[in-house]
Amino acid sequence: IEIYSLHVDCKVTSRFAHTVITSRIVNRANESREATFEVELPKTAFITNFSMSIDGEVYPGIIKEKVAAQNEYDTAVSQGQSAGLVKITDRKLEQFHVSVSIAAASKVTFELTYEELLKRQLGKYELLIKVQPKQLVKHFQIDVHIFEPQGIHFLETDSTFMTNELTEALTKVQNETKAHILFKPTLDQQKKNSELDETLLSGDFVVRYDVKREATAGDIQIVNGYFVHYFAPQEMPVFPKNVIFVIDRSGSMTGRKIEQTRDALLKILQDLRPEDHFSFITFNNKVVEWNCSLLPATEENVASAAALVQTLTARGGTHINGALLTAVGVLEKAEELPERSISMIILLTDGQPTSGERNVEIIQENVQKAINGKYVLFCLGFGFDVSYKFLEKMALSNGGIARRIYENADAALQLQGFYKEVATPILTQIEMQYPENSIEGLTKNNFKLLFEGSEITVSGKISNDLDLLPVEIKAQSHTSNLTLKEEANVKEKEEVFQNQRYIFGNFIERLWAYLNIQQLLEEAISAPEEDQKALEARALDLSLQYSFVTPLTSMVVTKPQQQEELANKPTEAG
């Protein structure tokens, strides 16, 4: 089985990435063989299309409601044989895998399309392409086209498998608003050495960039009556934070996990700013406060905390309820905190609650009632024994986010990386306002916090013939209450994208649908049960209308001989 051509074609238009992977395979054997198509794609992406064509006959993937697809599938195949085509492979990626039997001398072309909105983190967007052909490929090519009307501020490529020879196969052409990156290694350049037919191409190919920002009220782009508004203000003062670290030291954290937690906490302590206040709570079946109040992050206090962190050992049960309520209590009684500051609790745990209150629903209720919208809760789940669903619901119900920490060698870096993302809040209570009677289907437009290096994205449909789209942003910064205003000239904005060679026409409409689905699914996690159904129904309608494989839909892939397989979207909560 020979892959004679593999092409990754990616077009990024104003942060929205549309990637098509085409693999052409020939069976050089004199009997039928199994041809496999295996692609790792970002978890944040939605598959939108897949097809196989075998000797000229095309077998398309059809996207259906998940429940209906599963029922059909179960009747077609006896229970228990359902091989899911998509599974999570690591913290950033999931794998799409399909194989089909092809006759001697036959050819098959696989084509997979997926889309995602690139999210700005720590001052840059990252496009990740996983490269793993597992054999030498005669025609191998990666094309990345980027068009950012705001202008490209910087652009870099990075790869885990580059050699000097391979660097020669990489070209980058760039002007003010566009860039084209081409990676096209010859067979010789792909080889590990001249004697062996082994490929060097195995790992990550990453493009990172950021855009230029001039307008204070962000940047508005409009195509075919849909708009997207990006807001990432520059050079804002950082809020002082009051942060309580709530650290699990139960028996299951023993060994590598507690070591990595110690390493990460020591680095995080160094990253505290002098104006921050902080404290630690550690818990197993007992809850221990390092200090009964929040302390300023002076050199002395940080050193004393570091000494405590060094001594962290793991044993005993898991009293999550008691630990979180203690943390809220410390924030409640805190005095002399900076007037305009952000209070947050960061929970790190690797298991289920086994001490004190064990019912996760009651814990969620207790915590939400205690926090009462005043503080932000971030939940980090270490490994796969945690109930991620529980942590995710608890974080989202209290203005924060959850993240799974994978038990890899880089777990300490994952913890530090997460802290860096939330370490610098620059705005709070952000309201993005648009003319109500002229906009339909507005995505989320109120945000609790904005961190330095990230970005707020709002999208909607302009419902009547507006000439000007006025926007108003209200927010609180560390030093003042802000009101920012901007007007976008609809015709001028529409013209920016006309005559652009590599724009897929309705990309802002698809971006709007993608963002809507992501937000509806997230909202459903922490919504009361009766609202959950309505939110999921809206997300399902959009998923079917725009043909996205989301947690609510399935792609049915029919092979020759009427054999069916399903591609489902896995979620972190399983």
Coordinates of C-alpha atoms in Angstrom, one line a residue:
I1 CA 0.0 0.0 0.0
E2 CA 1.6 3.2 -1.1
I3 CA 0.6 6.8 -0.3
Y4 CA 1.7 8.5 -3.4
S5 CA 0.3 11.9 -2.6
L6 CA -0.5 13.7 0.6
H7 CA -1.7 17.4 0.6
V8 CA -2.6 19.5 3.6
D9 CA -4.3 22.7 2.4
C10 CA -5.2 25.2 5.0
K11 CA -6.8 28.6 4.5
V12 CA -7.0 31.0 7.5
T13 CA -9.2 34.0 6.9
S14 CA -9.4 36.4 9.8
R15 CA -8.6 33.6 12.4
F16 CA -11.1 31.1 10.9
A17 CA -9.1 28.1 9.6
H18 CA -10.5 25.7 6.9
T19 CA -8.2 22.7 6.4
V20 CA -8.5 20.0 3.7
I21 CA -6.4 16.9 3.9
T22 CA -6.2 14.8 0.8
S23 CA -4.4 11.4 0.7
R24 CA -4.1 9.3 -2.5
I25 CA -3.2 5.7 -2.1
V26 CA -2.5 2.9 -4.5
N27 CA -2.5 -0.8 -3.8
R28 CA 0.7 -2.2 -5.6
A29 CA 0.1 -5.7 -4.3
N30 CA -1.5 -8.4 -6.5
E31 CA -4.3 -9.0 -4.0
S32 CA -6.7 -6.8 -2.1
R33 CA -5.3 -4.9 0.8
E34 CA -6.4 -2.5 3.6
A35 CA -5.8 1.2 2.9
T36 CA -5.8 3.4 6.0
F37 CA -6.4 7.1 6.4
E38 CA -5.3 8.4 9.8
V39 CA -5.4 12.1 10.7
E40 CA -4.9 13.9 14.0
L41 CA -6.8 17.2 14.2
P42 CA -7.2 19.8 16.9
K43 CA -9.9 19.0 19.5
T44 CA -11.2 22.5 19.0
A45 CA -12.0 21.8 15.3
F46 CA -15.2 20.4 13.9
I47 CA -15.0 18.0 11.0
T48 CA -17.3 19.3 8.2
N49 CA -16.7 16.8 5.4
F50 CA -15.2 13.5 4.5
S51 CA -15.2 11.4 1.4
M52 CA -13.5 8.3 -0.1
S53 CA -13.3 7.7 -3.8
I54 CA -12.4 4.3 -4.9
D55 CA -11.7 3.7 -8.6
G56 CA -13.8 6.8 -9.4
E57 CA -16.8 5.9 -7.2
V58 CA -17.3 8.4 -4.4
Y59 CA -18.5 7.4 -0.9
P60 CA -19.4 10.6 1.0
G61 CA -19.8 10.9 4.8
I62 CA -23.3 12.0 5.8
I63 CA -23.8 14.1 8.9
K64 CA -26.9 13.2 11.0
E65 CA -28.2 13.7 14.5
K66 CA -26.1 11.5 16.7
V67 CA -29.0 9.5 18.3
A68 CA -30.6 8.8 14.9
A69 CA -27.2 7.8 13.4
Q70 CA -26.4 5.5 16.4
N71 CA -29.8 3.8 16.2
E72 CA -29.4 3.1 12.4
Y73 CA -25.9 1.9 13.0
D74 CA -26.8 -0.4 15.8
T75 CA -29.4 -2.1 13.7
A76 CA -26.9 -2.5 10.8
V77 CA -24.2 -3.9 13.0
S78 CA -24.7 -6.3 15.9
Q79 CA -24.2 -4.5 19.2
G80 CA -20.6 -4.0 20.5
Q81 CA -18.8 -3.9 17.1
S82 CA -19.1 -0.2 16.7
A83 CA -15.6 1.0 16.0
G84 CA -15.7 4.8 16.6
L85 CA -13.7 6.6 13.9
V86 CA -12.6 9.4 16.2
K87 CA -10.8 9.2 19.5
I88 CA -8.9 11.7 21.7
T89 CA -5.1 11.1 21.4
D90 CA -3.6 13.8 23.6
R91 CA -4.3 17.1 25.2
K92 CA -4.6 19.0 22.0
L93 CA -5.6 16.4 19.4
E94 CA -8.1 13.8 18.4
Q95 CA -7.6 11.2 15.7
F96 CA -9.8 10.4 12.7
H97 CA -9.1 6.9 11.5
V98 CA -10.8 5.0 8.7
S99 CA -9.6 2.0 6.7
V100 CA -11.1 0.3 3.6
S101 CA -10.2 -2.8 1.6
I102 CA -9.1 -2.0 -2.0
A103 CA -8.5 -4.4 -4.8
A104 CA -5.1 -5.1 -6.4
A105 CA -3.9 -2.1 -8.5
S106 CA -6.8 0.0 -7.3
K107 CA -6.5 3.6 -6.1
V108 CA -8.4 5.4 -3.3
T109 CA -8.5 9.1 -2.5
F110 CA -9.5 10.1 1.1
E111 CA -10.4 13.7 1.7
L112 CA -11.2 15.2 5.1
T113 CA -12.2 18.8 5.8
Y114 CA -12.3 20.5 9.2
E115 CA -12.8 24.1 10.5
E116 CA -11.9 25.9 13.7
L117 CA -11.7 29.5 15.0
L118 CA -8.1 30.0 16.1
K119 CA -8.1 31.3 19.7
R120 CA -5.6 33.9 20.8
Q121 CA -3.6 32.8 23.8
L122 CA -0.6 34.6 25.4
G123 CA -0.5 37.0 22.5
K124 CA -0.6 34.7 19.5
Y125 CA -2.8 32.4 17.4
E126 CA -1.6 28.9 16.8
L127 CA -2.4 26.6 13.9
L128 CA -1.3 23.0 14.6
I129 CA -0.9 20.5 11.8
K130 CA 0.0 17.0 12.8
V131 CA 2.3 15.3 10.3
Q132 CA 2.6 11.5 10.4
P133 CA 2.6 9.8 6.9
K134 CA 4.5 6.7 8.4
Q135 CA 6.1 6.2 5.0
L136 CA 7.9 8.2 2.3
V137 CA 5.4 10.1 0.1
K138 CA 6.3 11.1 -3.5
H139 CA 4.2 14.2 -3.5
F140 CA 4.0 15.6 0.0
Q141 CA 2.9 19.2 0.5
I142 CA 1.6 21.5 3.2
D143 CA 0.1 24.8 2.1
V144 CA -1.0 27.4 4.6
H145 CA -2.6 30.6 3.3
I146 CA -3.3 33.4 5.8
F147 CA -5.3 36.5 5.1
E148 CA -5.7 39.0 8.0
P149 CA -7.2 42.3 6.9
Q150 CA -5.9 43.9 10.1
G151 CA -2.3 43.2 9.0
I152 CA 0.1 40.5 10.1
H153 CA 2.1 41.7 13.1
F154 CA 4.5 38.7 13.2
L155 CA 4.5 35.1 11.8
E156 CA 6.7 32.1 12.7
T157 CA 6.7 28.4 11.9
D158 CA 7.9 25.8 14.2
S159 CA 8.3 22.0 13.8
T160 CA 9.3 19.1 16.0
F161 CA 11.0 17.2 13.1
M162 CA 12.9 19.9 11.1
T163 CA 16.4 19.2 9.9
N164 CA 18.7 21.4 7.9
E165 CA 17.7 19.5 4.7
L166 CA 14.0 19.8 5.5
T167 CA 14.3 23.6 6.2
E168 CA 15.2 24.0 2.5
A169 CA 11.8 22.6 1.6
L170 CA 10.1 25.3 3.6
T171 CA 9.2 28.7 2.0
K172 CA 7.4 31.6 3.5
V173 CA 6.1 34.6 1.4
Q174 CA 4.4 37.4 3.2
N175 CA 3.1 40.9 2.7
E176 CA 1.2 43.3 4.9
T177 CA -2.0 41.3 5.2
K178 CA -1.3 37.9 3.5
A179 CA 1.1 35.0 4.0
H180 CA 1.7 31.8 2.2
I181 CA 3.7 29.0 3.9
L182 CA 4.7 26.1 1.7
F183 CA 6.4 22.9 2.9
K184 CA 7.2 20.5 0.1
P185 CA 10.1 18.1 0.8
T186 CA 11.4 15.8 -1.9
L187 CA 11.7 12.0 -1.3
D188 CA 15.4 12.4 -0.5
Q189 CA 14.7 15.2 2.0
Q190 CA 12.1 13.1 3.8
K191 CA 14.5 10.2 4.4
K192 CA 16.2 9.6 7.8
N193 CA 19.2 8.4 5.9
S194 CA 20.0 7.5 2.3
E195 CA 20.1 3.7 2.9
L196 CA 16.8 3.3 4.7
D197 CA 13.3 4.2 3.4
E198 CA 12.3 5.7 6.7
T199 CA 10.6 9.0 7.0
L200 CA 11.7 12.0 9.1
L201 CA 8.2 13.5 8.9
S202 CA 6.6 12.7 12.2
G203 CA 5.4 15.3 14.7
D204 CA 4.0 18.8 14.8
F205 CA 4.1 21.5 12.2
V206 CA 3.0 24.7 13.8
V207 CA 2.3 28.2 12.5
R208 CA 2.0 31.0 15.1
Y209 CA 1.1 34.6 14.4
D210 CA -0.6 37.7 15.7
V211 CA -2.3 40.6 14.0
K212 CA -1.8 44.4 14.1
R213 CA -4.2 46.3 16.3
E214 CA -5.0 50.0 16.0
A215 CA -8.6 50.7 16.8
T216 CA -9.2 50.7 20.6
A217 CA -12.7 49.3 20.3
G218 CA -11.5 46.3 18.3
D219 CA -11.9 45.3 14.7
I220 CA -15.1 44.5 12.8
Q221 CA -15.2 42.5 9.7
I222 CA -18.3 41.9 7.5
V223 CA -19.1 39.3 4.8
N224 CA -22.6 38.6 3.3
G225 CA -24.5 40.3 6.1
Y226 CA -22.6 38.5 8.9
F227 CA -20.2 40.4 11.1
V228 CA -17.4 39.4 13.5
H229 CA -16.0 41.7 16.1
Y230 CA -12.6 41.0 17.7
F231 CA -11.6 42.9 20.8
A232 CA -8.1 42.7 22.4
P233 CA -7.1 46.1 23.9
Q234 CA -3.4 46.8 24.1
E235 CA -1.3 48.1 27.0
M236 CA -3.9 47.9 29.7
P237 CA -2.9 47.9 33.4
V238 CA -3.1 44.5 35.0
F239 CA -5.6 44.0 37.9
P240 CA -4.0 42.9 41.2
K241 CA -5.3 39.4 42.0
N242 CA -6.2 37.7 45.2
V243 CA -5.6 34.0 44.5
I244 CA -6.1 30.9 46.6
F245 CA -4.5 27.7 45.5
V246 CA -6.5 24.7 46.7
I247 CA -4.2 21.6 46.3
D248 CA -5.2 18.0 46.5
R249 CA -2.6 15.9 48.5
S250 CA -4.7 12.7 48.8
G251 CA -3.1 9.3 48.5
S252 CA -3.7 9.1 44.7
M253 CA -1.4 12.2 44.2
T254 CA 1.6 10.2 45.4
G255 CA 4.8 10.1 43.4
R256 CA 5.1 11.8 40.0
K257 CA 1.9 13.9 40.4
I258 CA 2.7 15.5 43.7
E259 CA 6.3 16.1 42.4
Q260 CA 5.0 17.8 39.3
T261 CA 2.6 19.8 41.3
R262 CA 5.4 21.0 43.6
D263 CA 7.6 22.0 40.6
A264 CA 4.7 23.9 39.0
L265 CA 3.7 25.7 42.2
L266 CA 7.3 26.8 42.9
K267 CA 7.5 28.4 39.4
I268 CA 4.0 29.9 39.8
L269 CA 5.0 31.5 43.1
Q270 CA 7.8 33.2 41.3
D271 CA 5.3 34.6 38.8
L272 CA 3.1 36.3 41.4
R273 CA 3.2 40.1 41.1
P274 CA 4.1 42.3 44.1
E275 CA 0.6 43.7 44.2
D276 CA -1.0 40.3 44.3
H277 CA -2.3 38.6 47.5
F278 CA -2.3 34.8 47.8
S279 CA -2.8 31.8 50.1
F280 CA -2.7 28.0 50.0
I281 CA -5.1 25.4 51.2
T282 CA -4.0 21.7 51.0
F283 CA -6.5 18.9 51.5
N284 CA -6.8 15.2 51.8
N285 CA -9.5 14.0 54.2
K286 CA -8.4 17.0 56.3
V287 CA -8.3 20.6 55.1
V288 CA -5.2 22.5 56.1
E289 CA -4.8 26.3 55.7
W290 CA -1.3 27.5 55.2
N291 CA -2.4 30.9 56.6
C292 CA -5.8 31.9 57.8
S293 CA -5.7 35.1 55.6
L294 CA -4.4 36.2 52.3
L295 CA -0.8 37.6 52.3
P296 CA 0.8 40.1 50.0
A297 CA 3.2 38.5 47.6
T298 CA 6.3 39.9 49.1
E299 CA 9.6 38.2 48.6
E300 CA 9.5 37.0 52.2
N301 CA 5.9 35.5 52.0
V302 CA 6.7 33.9 48.7
A303 CA 9.8 32.2 50.2
S304 CA 7.8 31.0 53.1
A305 CA 5.2 29.5 50.8
A306 CA 7.9 27.9 48.7
A307 CA 9.2 26.2 51.8
L308 CA 5.7 24.8 52.5
V309 CA 5.4 23.6 48.9
Q310 CA 8.7 21.7 49.2
T311 CA 7.2 19.6 52.0
L312 CA 4.0 18.6 50.3
T313 CA 3.3 14.9 50.6
A314 CA 0.3 12.8 49.5
R315 CA -1.8 10.5 51.5
G316 CA -5.4 10.1 52.7
G317 CA -8.9 10.9 51.2
T318 CA -10.3 13.7 49.1
H319 CA -12.4 16.4 50.9
I320 CA -13.2 18.7 47.9
N321 CA -16.3 20.3 49.5
G322 CA -14.5 21.3 52.7
A323 CA -11.5 22.6 50.9
L324 CA -13.4 24.9 48.5
L325 CA -15.7 26.2 51.2
T326 CA -12.7 27.0 53.3
A327 CA -11.1 28.9 50.4
V328 CA -14.3 31.0 49.9
G329 CA -14.3 31.7 53.7
V330 CA -10.7 33.1 53.5
L331 CA -11.7 35.4 50.6
E332 CA -14.9 36.5 52.5
K333 CA -13.0 37.6 55.6
A334 CA -10.0 39.1 53.8
E335 CA -9.2 42.6 54.7
E336 CA -7.0 45.3 53.2
L337 CA -7.2 43.9 49.7
P338 CA -6.7 46.3 46.8
E339 CA -10.0 48.0 46.0
R340 CA -10.1 47.1 42.4
S341 CA -8.8 43.6 42.3
I342 CA -9.9 40.1 41.0
S343 CA -10.4 37.3 43.4
M344 CA -9.9 33.7 42.2
I345 CA -9.7 30.2 43.5
I346 CA -7.6 27.6 41.6
L347 CA -8.4 24.0 42.4
L348 CA -6.1 21.1 41.5
T349 CA -7.4 17.6 42.1
D350 CA -6.9 14.2 40.6
G351 CA -9.9 12.2 42.0
Q352 CA -13.4 12.0 43.1
P353 CA -14.6 13.4 46.5
T354 CA -14.1 10.6 49.0
S355 CA -14.3 12.4 52.3
G356 CA -16.9 14.8 53.8
E357 CA -19.7 15.5 51.3
R358 CA -19.4 13.0 48.4
N359 CA -22.4 13.9 46.3
V360 CA -21.0 16.0 43.5
E361 CA -24.4 17.8 42.9
I362 CA -24.6 18.9 46.5
I363 CA -20.9 20.1 46.3
Q364 CA -21.6 22.1 43.2
E365 CA -24.6 23.7 44.9
N366 CA -22.7 24.5 48.1
V367 CA -19.8 26.0 46.2
Q368 CA -22.0 28.1 43.9
K369 CA -24.1 29.4 46.8
A370 CA -20.9 30.3 48.7
I371 CA -19.1 32.0 45.8
N372 CA -22.3 33.8 44.8
G373 CA -20.8 35.4 41.7
K374 CA -18.1 37.3 43.6
Y375 CA -15.1 35.2 42.8
V376 CA -13.9 33.1 39.9
L377 CA -13.2 29.4 40.2
F378 CA -10.8 27.5 38.0
C379 CA -10.7 23.7 38.2
L380 CA -7.7 21.6 37.0
G381 CA -8.3 17.9 36.8
F382 CA -5.1 15.9 37.0
G383 CA -5.3 12.6 35.0
F384 CA -8.2 10.4 34.1
D385 CA -9.6 9.4 37.5
V386 CA -11.3 12.8 38.0
S387 CA -14.9 13.4 37.2
Y388 CA -14.1 16.0 34.6
K389 CA -17.9 16.7 34.1
F390 CA -18.2 17.7 37.7
L391 CA -15.1 20.0 37.6
E392 CA -16.2 21.5 34.3
K393 CA -19.7 22.3 35.5
M394 CA -18.4 23.7 38.8
A395 CA -15.9 26.0 37.0
L396 CA -18.3 27.2 34.3
S397 CA -21.0 27.9 37.0
N398 CA -18.6 30.2 38.8
G399 CA -17.2 32.2 35.9
G400 CA -14.1 30.1 35.3
I401 CA -12.9 27.3 33.1
A402 CA -11.8 23.7 33.6
R403 CA -8.8 22.1 32.1
R404 CA -7.5 18.5 32.1
I405 CA -3.9 18.1 33.0
Y406 CA -2.5 15.1 31.1
E407 CA -0.1 12.8 33.1
N408 CA 2.8 13.4 30.8
A409 CA 6.4 14.5 31.4
D410 CA 5.2 18.0 30.8
A411 CA 2.5 18.1 33.4
A412 CA 4.3 20.8 35.4
L413 CA 4.5 22.9 32.2
Q414 CA 0.8 22.4 31.6
L415 CA 0.0 23.7 35.1
Q416 CA 2.3 26.7 34.7
G417 CA 0.9 27.4 31.2
F418 CA -2.6 27.5 32.6
Y419 CA -1.6 29.9 35.4
K420 CA 0.1 32.2 32.8
E421 CA -3.2 32.4 30.8
V422 CA -5.2 33.6 33.9
A423 CA -2.4 35.5 35.7
T424 CA -3.0 38.9 34.1
P425 CA -6.7 40.0 34.1
I426 CA -6.9 43.4 32.4
L427 CA -10.7 44.0 32.1
T428 CA -13.8 42.8 34.0
Q429 CA -17.6 43.1 33.5
I430 CA -17.2 43.5 29.7
E431 CA -20.4 44.3 27.8
M432 CA -20.3 44.4 24.0
Q433 CA -23.3 46.3 22.8
Y434 CA -24.8 46.5 19.3
P435 CA -28.1 48.0 17.9
E436 CA -30.7 45.5 19.1
N437 CA -33.2 46.0 16.3
S438 CA -30.6 45.5 13.6
I439 CA -28.7 42.4 14.8
E440 CA -30.0 38.8 15.0
G441 CA -28.4 35.7 16.5
L442 CA -25.8 37.6 18.5
T443 CA -23.3 35.2 20.1
K444 CA -22.3 35.8 23.7
N445 CA -21.6 39.5 24.3
N446 CA -21.1 39.7 28.1
F447 CA -17.8 38.5 29.6
K448 CA -16.7 38.4 33.2
L449 CA -12.9 38.7 32.5
L450 CA -10.5 39.4 29.8
F451 CA -6.8 38.3 30.2
E452 CA -3.8 39.9 28.6
G453 CA -2.9 38.1 25.4
S454 CA -6.3 36.7 24.7
E455 CA -9.2 38.1 22.7
I456 CA -13.0 38.5 22.8
T457 CA -14.9 37.4 19.7
V458 CA -18.6 38.3 19.1
S459 CA -20.5 37.5 15.9
G460 CA -24.0 38.1 14.6
K461 CA -26.2 38.7 11.6
I462 CA -27.0 42.2 10.4
S463 CA -30.7 42.0 9.8
N464 CA -31.6 45.1 7.9
D465 CA -29.9 47.5 5.5
L466 CA -27.6 49.2 7.9
D467 CA -25.0 51.6 6.4
L468 CA -23.2 52.0 9.7
L469 CA -22.8 49.4 12.4
P470 CA -22.3 51.2 15.7
V471 CA -20.7 49.3 18.6
E472 CA -20.2 50.3 22.2
I473 CA -18.0 48.4 24.7
K474 CA -18.4 49.0 28.4
A475 CA -15.8 47.5 30.9
Q476 CA -13.9 48.1 34.1
S477 CA -10.2 48.3 34.0
H478 CA -7.9 48.5 37.0
T479 CA -7.9 52.3 36.9
S480 CA -11.2 53.3 35.4
N481 CA -14.6 52.5 33.9
L482 CA -14.3 52.4 30.2
T483 CA -16.7 53.2 27.4
L484 CA -15.3 52.6 23.9
K485 CA -17.2 53.4 20.7
E486 CA -16.7 52.5 17.1
E487 CA -18.7 52.6 13.9
A488 CA -18.1 50.2 11.0
N489 CA -19.0 51.2 7.5
V490 CA -20.8 48.1 6.2
K491 CA -20.1 48.6 2.5
E492 CA -16.4 49.4 3.0
K493 CA -16.0 46.4 5.3
E494 CA -17.8 44.1 2.8
E495 CA -15.3 45.2 0.1
V496 CA -12.3 44.1 2.0
F497 CA -13.1 40.4 1.3
Q498 CA -14.3 40.8 -2.3
N499 CA -11.9 39.6 -5.0
Q500 CA -9.8 37.8 -2.5
R501 CA -8.5 34.7 -4.2
Y502 CA -8.5 32.3 -1.4
I503 CA -11.4 33.2 0.8
F504 CA -14.2 30.7 1.1
G505 CA -17.2 32.9 0.5
N506 CA -19.4 32.6 3.6
F507 CA -16.6 32.2 6.1
I508 CA -18.0 34.7 8.6
E509 CA -21.3 33.0 8.6
R510 CA -19.6 29.6 9.3
L511 CA -17.5 31.3 12.0
W512 CA -20.7 32.6 13.5
A513 CA -22.2 29.1 13.5
Y514 CA -19.0 27.5 14.9
L515 CA -18.9 30.1 17.7
N516 CA -22.6 29.7 18.5
I517 CA -22.3 25.9 18.7
Q518 CA -19.3 26.1 21.0
Q519 CA -21.0 28.6 23.3
L520 CA -24.4 26.8 23.4
L521 CA -22.7 23.5 24.3
E522 CA -20.6 25.2 27.0
E523 CA -23.7 27.0 28.4
A524 CA -25.6 23.7 28.5
I525 CA -23.0 22.2 30.8
S526 CA -23.8 24.5 33.7
A527 CA -27.5 25.2 32.8
P528 CA -30.5 23.8 34.7
E529 CA -31.8 20.6 33.1
E530 CA -34.9 22.2 31.6
D531 CA -32.7 24.8 29.8
Q532 CA -30.1 22.3 28.8
K533 CA -32.4 20.6 26.3
A534 CA -33.3 23.9 24.6
L535 CA -29.7 24.9 24.3
E536 CA -28.7 21.5 22.9
A537 CA -31.6 21.6 20.4
R538 CA -30.3 25.0 19.0
A539 CA -26.8 23.7 18.8
L540 CA -28.0 20.5 17.0
D541 CA -29.9 22.6 14.4
L542 CA -26.8 24.7 13.7
S543 CA -24.6 21.6 13.5
L544 CA -26.9 20.0 10.9
Q545 CA -27.5 23.2 9.0
Y546 CA -23.8 23.9 8.6
S547 CA -22.7 20.2 8.6
F548 CA -20.4 20.1 11.6
V549 CA -19.5 17.0 13.5
T550 CA -20.1 18.1 17.0
P551 CA -20.9 16.2 20.2
L552 CA -24.6 16.2 19.1
T553 CA -24.1 14.9 15.5
S554 CA -22.4 11.9 13.9
M555 CA -21.0 11.4 10.4
V556 CA -22.0 8.1 8.9
V557 CA -19.3 6.8 6.6
T558 CA -20.6 4.1 4.2
K559 CA -17.9 1.8 2.6
P560 CA -18.2 -0.5 -0.4
Q561 CA -20.4 -3.6 0.5
Q562 CA -22.7 -1.2 2.4
Q563 CA -20.6 -1.4 5.5
E564 CA -21.2 1.6 7.8
E565 CA -19.0 3.3 10.4
L566 CA -19.6 6.3 12.6
A567 CA -17.5 9.3 13.3
N568 CA -18.5 11.0 16.6
K569 CA -16.9 14.0 18.2
P570 CA -15.3 13.0 21.5
T571 CA -15.4 15.4 24.5
E572 CA -13.0 15.9 27.3
A573 CA -15.7 14.8 29.7
G574 CA -16.2 11.5 27.8

